[in-house]
Amino acid sequence: QVQLQESGPGLVKPSGTLSLTCAVSGDSISSTNWWSWVRQPPGKGLEWIGEIYHGGNTNYNPSLTSRVTISVDQSKNQFSLKLTSVTAADTAVYYCARDHSSSSLDYWGHGTLVTVSS
Amino acid sequence: ENVLTQSPGTLSLSPGERVTLSCRASQSVRSSYLAWYQQKPGQAPRLLIYGASSRATGIPDRFSGSGSGTDFSLTISRLEPEDFAVYYCQQYGSSPKTFGQGTKVEIK
């Protein structure tokens, strides 16, 4: 059974950097899947942040591309998200998910709430 | 960017009823790469339908998807109590892989 687990600080100061990691079990990060981040502000809808392939290829949401970096650590079977210059608008539940190319986001983590506040 | 518009925003229905949710794309969705997700409060989204009409593993057959091009729909043939939730469509045929704004199905 594929499982994903997000981890990282739940509170980030404005203008700081949000950093999250997603640990993957039950599948290899080097498999033929993409690995994605999605976020959801409180009470709002889902926003696709971006994705990475194990070789390092990435795709980002154009609305975030200047601030976001997704990376992969094959040795630890995990991938990570960094979002710089955060503001209150970045407060959200952040989900990591497996993107199986023909079926999209088939496995999700439970999500982690990140609050941007001083 | 392919913008997805879901309608209606909210539906108030009773268990046992049939419901059809709509998702319209601003551009044709490549290869009908359109997925539907169900989300309950405090939970991660769950994949229901991919490729516009294929049910994901373990999804009951009361859920069905259809459509192509720019117009897609999700039908629940007979609402069960556990089906009251928010439903999102997502296109994954082009980047960015956009979501619709969601349709809430609530108990009448």
PDB file of C-alpha atoms in Angstrom:
ATOM      1  CA  GLN A   1       0.000   0.000   0.000  1.00  0.00           C
ATOM      2  CA  VAL A   2       1.386   3.358  -1.049  1.00  0.00           C
ATOM      3  CA  GLN A   3       1.572   5.904   1.754  1.00  0.00           C
ATOM      4  CA  LEU A   4       2.730   9.506   1.804  1.00  0.00           C
ATOM      5  CA  GLN A   5       3.437  11.590   4.898  1.00  0.00           C
ATOM      6  CA  GLU A   6       4.063  15.328   4.981  1.00  0.00           C
ATOM      7  CA  SER A   7       6.281  16.881   7.646  1.00  0.00           C
ATOM      8  CA  GLY A   8       7.597  20.332   8.448  1.00  0.00           C
ATOM      9  CA  PRO A   9       6.981  23.444  10.544  1.00  0.00           C
ATOM     10  CA  GLY A  10       3.365  24.376  11.119  1.00  0.00           C
ATOM     11  CA  LEU A  11       4.170  28.065  11.568  1.00  0.00           C
ATOM     12  CA  VAL A  12       6.259  30.274   9.288  1.00  0.00           C
ATOM     13  CA  LYS A  13       6.915  33.993   9.658  1.00  0.00           C
ATOM     14  CA  PRO A  14       5.927  36.394   6.875  1.00  0.00           C
ATOM     15  CA  SER A  15       8.701  36.840   4.282  1.00  0.00           C
ATOM     16  CA  GLY A  16      10.203  33.546   5.439  1.00  0.00           C
ATOM     17  CA  THR A  17      10.535  30.218   3.634  1.00  0.00           C
ATOM     18  CA  LEU A  18       8.061  27.368   3.908  1.00  0.00           C
ATOM     19  CA  SER A  19       9.784  23.977   3.765  1.00  0.00           C
ATOM     20  CA  LEU A  20       7.961  20.644   3.722  1.00  0.00           C
ATOM     21  CA  THR A  21       9.018  17.074   3.085  1.00  0.00           C
ATOM     22  CA  CYS A  22       6.938  14.151   1.870  1.00  0.00           C
ATOM     23  CA  ALA A  23       8.117  10.677   2.841  1.00  0.00           C
ATOM     24  CA  VAL A  24       6.961   7.926   0.482  1.00  0.00           C
ATOM     25  CA  SER A  25       6.481   4.264   1.409  1.00  0.00           C
ATOM     26  CA  GLY A  26       5.117   1.394  -0.634  1.00  0.00           C
ATOM     27  CA  ASP A  27       6.532   2.804  -3.881  1.00  0.00           C
ATOM     28  CA  SER A  28       9.907   3.970  -5.092  1.00  0.00           C
ATOM     29  CA  ILE A  29      10.399   7.658  -5.724  1.00  0.00           C
ATOM     30  CA  SER A  30      12.357   6.455  -8.766  1.00  0.00           C
ATOM     31  CA  SER A  31       9.344   4.720 -10.295  1.00  0.00           C
ATOM     32  CA  THR A  32       7.588   5.971 -13.417  1.00  0.00           C
ATOM     33  CA  ASN A  33       5.421   8.392 -11.475  1.00  0.00           C
ATOM     34  CA  TRP A  34       5.455  12.103 -10.891  1.00  0.00           C
ATOM     35  CA  TRP A  35       5.262  13.444  -7.353  1.00  0.00           C
ATOM     36  CA  SER A  36       3.114  16.477  -6.636  1.00  0.00           C
ATOM     37  CA  TRP A  37       2.218  19.170  -4.147  1.00  0.00           C
ATOM     38  CA  VAL A  38      -1.303  20.592  -3.805  1.00  0.00           C
ATOM     39  CA  ARG A  39      -2.524  23.161  -1.295  1.00  0.00           C
ATOM     40  CA  GLN A  40      -5.884  24.237   0.096  1.00  0.00           C
ATOM     41  CA  PRO A  41      -6.405  27.527   1.985  1.00  0.00           C
ATOM     42  CA  PRO A  42      -8.859  27.209   4.876  1.00  0.00           C
ATOM     43  CA  GLY A  43     -12.409  26.917   3.568  1.00  0.00           C
ATOM     44  CA  LYS A  44     -11.320  27.165  -0.070  1.00  0.00           C
ATOM     45  CA  GLY A  45     -10.602  24.917  -3.034  1.00  0.00           C
ATOM     46  CA  LEU A  46      -7.572  22.976  -4.211  1.00  0.00           C
ATOM     47  CA  GLU A  47      -4.588  24.585  -5.925  1.00  0.00           C
ATOM     48  CA  TRP A  48      -1.971  22.572  -7.807  1.00  0.00           C
ATOM     49  CA  ILE A  49       1.520  23.789  -6.862  1.00  0.00           C
ATOM     50  CA  GLY A  50       3.764  21.625  -8.998  1.00  0.00           C
ATOM     51  CA  GLU A  51       5.366  18.243  -9.596  1.00  0.00           C
ATOM     52  CA  ILE A  52       8.683  16.487  -9.975  1.00  0.00           C
ATOM     53  CA  TYR A  53       9.975  13.370 -11.698  1.00  0.00           C
ATOM     54  CA  HIS A  54      12.793  11.383 -10.131  1.00  0.00           C
ATOM     55  CA  GLY A  55      15.209  12.580 -12.792  1.00  0.00           C
ATOM     56  CA  GLY A  56      14.665  16.119 -11.579  1.00  0.00           C
ATOM     57  CA  ASN A  57      12.251  17.385 -14.220  1.00  0.00           C
ATOM     58  CA  THR A  58       9.758  19.778 -12.700  1.00  0.00           C
ATOM     59  CA  ASN A  59       6.583  21.617 -13.639  1.00  0.00           C
ATOM     60  CA  TYR A  60       5.245  24.487 -11.558  1.00  0.00           C
ATOM     61  CA  ASN A  61       2.087  26.549 -11.369  1.00  0.00           C
ATOM     62  CA  PRO A  62       2.938  29.811 -13.186  1.00  0.00           C
ATOM     63  CA  SER A  63       1.351  31.767 -10.325  1.00  0.00           C
ATOM     64  CA  LEU A  64       4.034  30.401  -7.948  1.00  0.00           C
ATOM     65  CA  THR A  65       6.979  29.620 -10.201  1.00  0.00           C
ATOM     66  CA  SER A  66       9.132  32.533  -9.022  1.00  0.00           C
ATOM     67  CA  ARG A  67       8.902  31.351  -5.390  1.00  0.00           C
ATOM     68  CA  VAL A  68       8.653  27.557  -5.496  1.00  0.00           C
ATOM     69  CA  THR A  69      11.190  24.766  -5.712  1.00  0.00           C
ATOM     70  CA  ILE A  70      10.391  21.052  -5.612  1.00  0.00           C
ATOM     71  CA  SER A  71      13.254  18.610  -5.192  1.00  0.00           C
ATOM     72  CA  VAL A  72      13.681  14.868  -4.741  1.00  0.00           C
ATOM     73  CA  ASP A  73      15.970  12.797  -2.512  1.00  0.00           C
ATOM     74  CA  GLN A  74      16.121   9.308  -3.967  1.00  0.00           C
ATOM     75  CA  SER A  75      18.306   7.983  -1.140  1.00  0.00           C
ATOM     76  CA  LYS A  76      15.587   8.803   1.401  1.00  0.00           C
ATOM     77  CA  ASN A  77      12.638   8.059  -0.923  1.00  0.00           C
ATOM     78  CA  GLN A  78      11.177  11.497  -0.333  1.00  0.00           C
ATOM     79  CA  PHE A  79      10.547  14.782  -2.067  1.00  0.00           C
ATOM     80  CA  SER A  80      10.366  18.325  -0.787  1.00  0.00           C
ATOM     81  CA  LEU A  81       8.719  21.688  -1.281  1.00  0.00           C
ATOM     82  CA  LYS A  82      10.230  25.110  -0.667  1.00  0.00           C
ATOM     83  CA  LEU A  83       8.182  28.282  -0.997  1.00  0.00           C
ATOM     84  CA  THR A  84       9.962  31.564  -0.414  1.00  0.00           C
ATOM     85  CA  SER A  85       8.762  35.055   0.556  1.00  0.00           C
ATOM     86  CA  VAL A  86       5.572  33.722   2.114  1.00  0.00           C
ATOM     87  CA  THR A  87       2.619  35.876   3.108  1.00  0.00           C
ATOM     88  CA  ALA A  88      -0.660  35.188   4.900  1.00  0.00           C
ATOM     89  CA  ALA A  89      -2.103  34.156   1.526  1.00  0.00           C
ATOM     90  CA  ASP A  90       0.147  31.082   1.646  1.00  0.00           C
ATOM     91  CA  THR A  91      -1.591  29.796   4.783  1.00  0.00           C
ATOM     92  CA  ALA A  92      -3.076  26.462   3.741  1.00  0.00           C
ATOM     93  CA  VAL A  93      -3.172  22.730   4.201  1.00  0.00           C
ATOM     94  CA  TYR A  94      -0.382  21.356   2.026  1.00  0.00           C
ATOM     95  CA  TYR A  95      -0.804  17.891   0.513  1.00  0.00           C
ATOM     96  CA  CYS A  96       1.715  15.719  -1.240  1.00  0.00           C
ATOM     97  CA  ALA A  97       0.438  13.171  -3.743  1.00  0.00           C
ATOM     98  CA  ARG A  98       1.544  10.569  -6.253  1.00  0.00           C
ATOM     99  CA  ASP A  99       0.742  11.471  -9.838  1.00  0.00           C
ATOM    100  CA  HIS A 100       0.298   8.325 -11.914  1.00  0.00           C
ATOM    101  CA  SER A 101       0.461   9.778 -15.402  1.00  0.00           C
ATOM    102  CA  SER A 102      -2.704   8.173 -16.760  1.00  0.00           C
ATOM    103  CA  SER A 103      -4.804   8.448 -13.613  1.00  0.00           C
ATOM    104  CA  SER A 104      -3.560  11.647 -11.969  1.00  0.00           C
ATOM    105  CA  LEU A 105      -3.382  11.969  -8.182  1.00  0.00           C
ATOM    106  CA  ASP A 106      -4.128   8.475  -6.945  1.00  0.00           C
ATOM    107  CA  TYR A 107      -2.476   8.533  -3.509  1.00  0.00           C
ATOM    108  CA  TRP A 108      -2.435  11.489  -1.123  1.00  0.00           C
ATOM    109  CA  GLY A 109      -0.859  12.323   2.194  1.00  0.00           C
ATOM    110  CA  HIS A 110      -3.093  13.391   5.070  1.00  0.00           C
ATOM    111  CA  GLY A 111      -2.046  17.006   4.641  1.00  0.00           C
ATOM    112  CA  THR A 112      -0.311  19.441   6.971  1.00  0.00           C
ATOM    113  CA  LEU A 113      -1.522  22.891   7.965  1.00  0.00           C
ATOM    114  CA  VAL A 114       1.027  25.652   7.530  1.00  0.00           C
ATOM    115  CA  THR A 115       0.143  29.031   9.009  1.00  0.00           C
ATOM    116  CA  VAL A 116       2.020  32.176   7.999  1.00  0.00           C
ATOM    117  CA  SER A 117       1.983  34.565  10.928  1.00  0.00           C
ATOM    118  CA  SER A 118       4.351  36.618  13.036  1.00  0.00           C
TER     119      SER A 118
ATOM    120  CA  GLU B   1      -3.977  27.797 -18.394  1.00  0.00           C
ATOM    121  CA  ASN B   2      -7.031  25.602 -18.772  1.00  0.00           C
ATOM    122  CA  VAL B   3      -9.682  27.014 -16.430  1.00  0.00           C
ATOM    123  CA  LEU B   4     -12.269  24.551 -15.115  1.00  0.00           C
ATOM    124  CA  THR B   5     -15.719  25.775 -14.063  1.00  0.00           C
ATOM    125  CA  GLN B   6     -17.915  23.500 -11.979  1.00  0.00           C
ATOM    126  CA  SER B   7     -21.661  23.852 -11.599  1.00  0.00           C
ATOM    127  CA  PRO B   8     -23.661  24.156  -9.546  1.00  0.00           C
ATOM    128  CA  GLY B   9     -21.781  25.462  -6.532  1.00  0.00           C
ATOM    129  CA  THR B  10     -24.004  23.643  -4.045  1.00  0.00           C
ATOM    130  CA  LEU B  11     -26.637  20.942  -4.327  1.00  0.00           C
ATOM    131  CA  SER B  12     -29.114  20.079  -1.555  1.00  0.00           C
ATOM    132  CA  LEU B  13     -30.363  16.530  -2.023  1.00  0.00           C
ATOM    133  CA  SER B  14     -31.772  13.555  -0.161  1.00  0.00           C
ATOM    134  CA  PRO B  15     -30.275  10.066   0.131  1.00  0.00           C
ATOM    135  CA  GLY B  16     -31.386   7.865  -2.747  1.00  0.00           C
ATOM    136  CA  GLU B  17     -31.520  10.687  -5.272  1.00  0.00           C
ATOM    137  CA  ARG B  18     -29.551  10.772  -8.514  1.00  0.00           C
ATOM    138  CA  VAL B  19     -27.161  13.662  -9.062  1.00  0.00           C
ATOM    139  CA  THR B  20     -25.092  14.940 -11.975  1.00  0.00           C
ATOM    140  CA  LEU B  21     -22.249  17.412 -11.490  1.00  0.00           C
ATOM    141  CA  SER B  22     -20.825  19.450 -14.345  1.00  0.00           C
ATOM    142  CA  CYS B  23     -17.262  20.506 -15.171  1.00  0.00           C
ATOM    143  CA  ARG B  24     -16.567  22.748 -18.152  1.00  0.00           C
ATOM    144  CA  ALA B  25     -13.055  23.509 -19.405  1.00  0.00           C
ATOM    145  CA  SER B  26     -11.962  26.697 -21.152  1.00  0.00           C
ATOM    146  CA  GLN B  27      -9.864  24.618 -23.583  1.00  0.00           C
ATOM    147  CA  SER B  28     -10.186  21.062 -24.821  1.00  0.00           C
ATOM    148  CA  VAL B  29      -8.744  18.591 -22.314  1.00  0.00           C
ATOM    149  CA  ARG B  30      -6.006  16.563 -23.985  1.00  0.00           C
ATOM    150  CA  SER B  31      -6.691  12.832 -24.148  1.00  0.00           C
ATOM    151  CA  SER B  32      -9.712  13.305 -21.836  1.00  0.00           C
ATOM    152  CA  TYR B  33      -7.277  13.547 -18.942  1.00  0.00           C
ATOM    153  CA  LEU B  34     -10.017  14.646 -16.553  1.00  0.00           C
ATOM    154  CA  ALA B  35     -10.269  13.372 -12.980  1.00  0.00           C
ATOM    155  CA  TRP B  36     -12.878  13.701 -10.241  1.00  0.00           C
ATOM    156  CA  TYR B  37     -12.087  13.770  -6.511  1.00  0.00           C
ATOM    157  CA  GLN B  38     -14.267  13.559  -3.424  1.00  0.00           C
ATOM    158  CA  GLN B  39     -13.283  15.447  -0.275  1.00  0.00           C
ATOM    159  CA  LYS B  40     -14.875  15.180   3.149  1.00  0.00           C
ATOM    160  CA  PRO B  41     -14.186  17.645   5.990  1.00  0.00           C
ATOM    161  CA  GLY B  42     -10.751  17.189   7.519  1.00  0.00           C
ATOM    162  CA  GLN B  43      -9.715  14.607   4.945  1.00  0.00           C
ATOM    163  CA  ALA B  44      -7.503  14.551   1.885  1.00  0.00           C
ATOM    164  CA  PRO B  45      -9.200  14.340  -1.503  1.00  0.00           C
ATOM    165  CA  ARG B  46      -9.885  10.838  -2.825  1.00  0.00           C
ATOM    166  CA  LEU B  47      -9.614   9.935  -6.499  1.00  0.00           C
ATOM    167  CA  LEU B  48     -12.943   8.716  -7.873  1.00  0.00           C
ATOM    168  CA  ILE B  49     -12.672   8.907 -11.659  1.00  0.00           C
ATOM    169  CA  TYR B  50      -9.738   9.297 -14.049  1.00  0.00           C
ATOM    170  CA  GLY B  51      -9.537   9.507 -17.813  1.00  0.00           C
ATOM    171  CA  ALA B  52     -13.025  11.063 -17.699  1.00  0.00           C
ATOM    172  CA  SER B  53     -14.804   7.739 -17.207  1.00  0.00           C
ATOM    173  CA  SER B  54     -12.607   5.121 -15.483  1.00  0.00           C
ATOM    174  CA  ARG B  55     -13.364   4.372 -11.842  1.00  0.00           C
ATOM    175  CA  ALA B  56     -10.406   4.317  -9.489  1.00  0.00           C
ATOM    176  CA  THR B  57      -9.687   1.222  -7.430  1.00  0.00           C
ATOM    177  CA  GLY B  58     -12.379   0.483  -4.850  1.00  0.00           C
ATOM    178  CA  ILE B  59     -14.844   3.130  -6.063  1.00  0.00           C
ATOM    179  CA  PRO B  60     -18.475   1.893  -6.075  1.00  0.00           C
ATOM    180  CA  ASP B  61     -20.191   1.595  -9.438  1.00  0.00           C
ATOM    181  CA  ARG B  62     -22.830   4.154  -8.453  1.00  0.00           C
ATOM    182  CA  PHE B  63     -20.164   6.715  -9.442  1.00  0.00           C
ATOM    183  CA  SER B  64     -19.733   7.254 -13.168  1.00  0.00           C
ATOM    184  CA  GLY B  65     -17.992   9.849 -15.294  1.00  0.00           C
ATOM    185  CA  SER B  66     -18.518  10.934 -18.867  1.00  0.00           C
ATOM    186  CA  GLY B  67     -17.609  13.610 -21.341  1.00  0.00           C
ATOM    187  CA  SER B  68     -14.868  14.723 -23.692  1.00  0.00           C
ATOM    188  CA  GLY B  69     -13.399  17.873 -25.138  1.00  0.00           C
ATOM    189  CA  THR B  70     -14.534  20.667 -22.832  1.00  0.00           C
ATOM    190  CA  ASP B  71     -17.649  19.211 -21.171  1.00  0.00           C
ATOM    191  CA  PHE B  72     -17.522  16.560 -18.478  1.00  0.00           C
ATOM    192  CA  SER B  73     -19.875  15.235 -15.832  1.00  0.00           C
ATOM    193  CA  LEU B  74     -19.894  13.059 -12.734  1.00  0.00           C
ATOM    194  CA  THR B  75     -23.060  11.126 -11.923  1.00  0.00           C
ATOM    195  CA  ILE B  76     -23.940   9.440  -8.650  1.00  0.00           C
ATOM    196  CA  SER B  77     -26.799   7.109  -9.456  1.00  0.00           C
ATOM    197  CA  ARG B  78     -28.183   6.832  -5.943  1.00  0.00           C
ATOM    198  CA  LEU B  79     -26.816   9.011  -3.140  1.00  0.00           C
ATOM    199  CA  GLU B  80     -25.650   7.181  -0.050  1.00  0.00           C
ATOM    200  CA  PRO B  81     -25.189   9.017   3.289  1.00  0.00           C
ATOM    201  CA  GLU B  82     -21.391   8.821   2.885  1.00  0.00           C
ATOM    202  CA  ASP B  83     -21.536  10.595  -0.511  1.00  0.00           C
ATOM    203  CA  PHE B  84     -22.324  14.006   0.955  1.00  0.00           C
ATOM    204  CA  ALA B  85     -19.074  15.856   0.368  1.00  0.00           C
ATOM    205  CA  VAL B  86     -17.317  18.325  -1.944  1.00  0.00           C
ATOM    206  CA  TYR B  87     -16.408  17.140  -5.443  1.00  0.00           C
ATOM    207  CA  TYR B  88     -13.584  18.594  -7.539  1.00  0.00           C
ATOM    208  CA  CYS B  89     -12.680  18.036 -11.159  1.00  0.00           C
ATOM    209  CA  GLN B  90      -9.087  18.358 -12.352  1.00  0.00           C
ATOM    210  CA  GLN B  91      -7.539  18.337 -15.789  1.00  0.00           C
ATOM    211  CA  TYR B  92      -4.104  16.755 -16.049  1.00  0.00           C
ATOM    212  CA  GLY B  93      -3.631  16.916 -19.797  1.00  0.00           C
ATOM    213  CA  SER B  94      -1.644  20.126 -19.690  1.00  0.00           C
ATOM    214  CA  SER B  95       0.407  22.087 -17.204  1.00  0.00           C
ATOM    215  CA  PRO B  96      -0.617  23.664 -14.884  1.00  0.00           C
ATOM    216  CA  LYS B  97      -2.871  20.802 -13.815  1.00  0.00           C
ATOM    217  CA  THR B  98      -5.842  22.903 -12.774  1.00  0.00           C
ATOM    218  CA  PHE B  99      -8.765  22.119 -10.469  1.00  0.00           C
ATOM    219  CA  GLY B 100     -12.331  23.321 -10.638  1.00  0.00           C
ATOM    220  CA  GLN B 101     -13.647  25.332  -7.694  1.00  0.00           C
ATOM    221  CA  GLY B 102     -15.706  22.417  -6.363  1.00  0.00           C
ATOM    222  CA  THR B 103     -19.356  21.424  -5.967  1.00  0.00           C
ATOM    223  CA  LYS B 104     -20.723  20.768  -2.502  1.00  0.00           C
ATOM    224  CA  VAL B 105     -23.357  18.053  -2.229  1.00  0.00           C
ATOM    225  CA  GLU B 106     -25.216  18.563   1.025  1.00  0.00           C
ATOM    226  CA  ILE B 107     -28.080  16.799   2.770  1.00  0.00           C
ATOM    227  CA  LYS B 108     -31.452  18.403   2.187  1.00  0.00           C
TER     228      LYS B 108
END
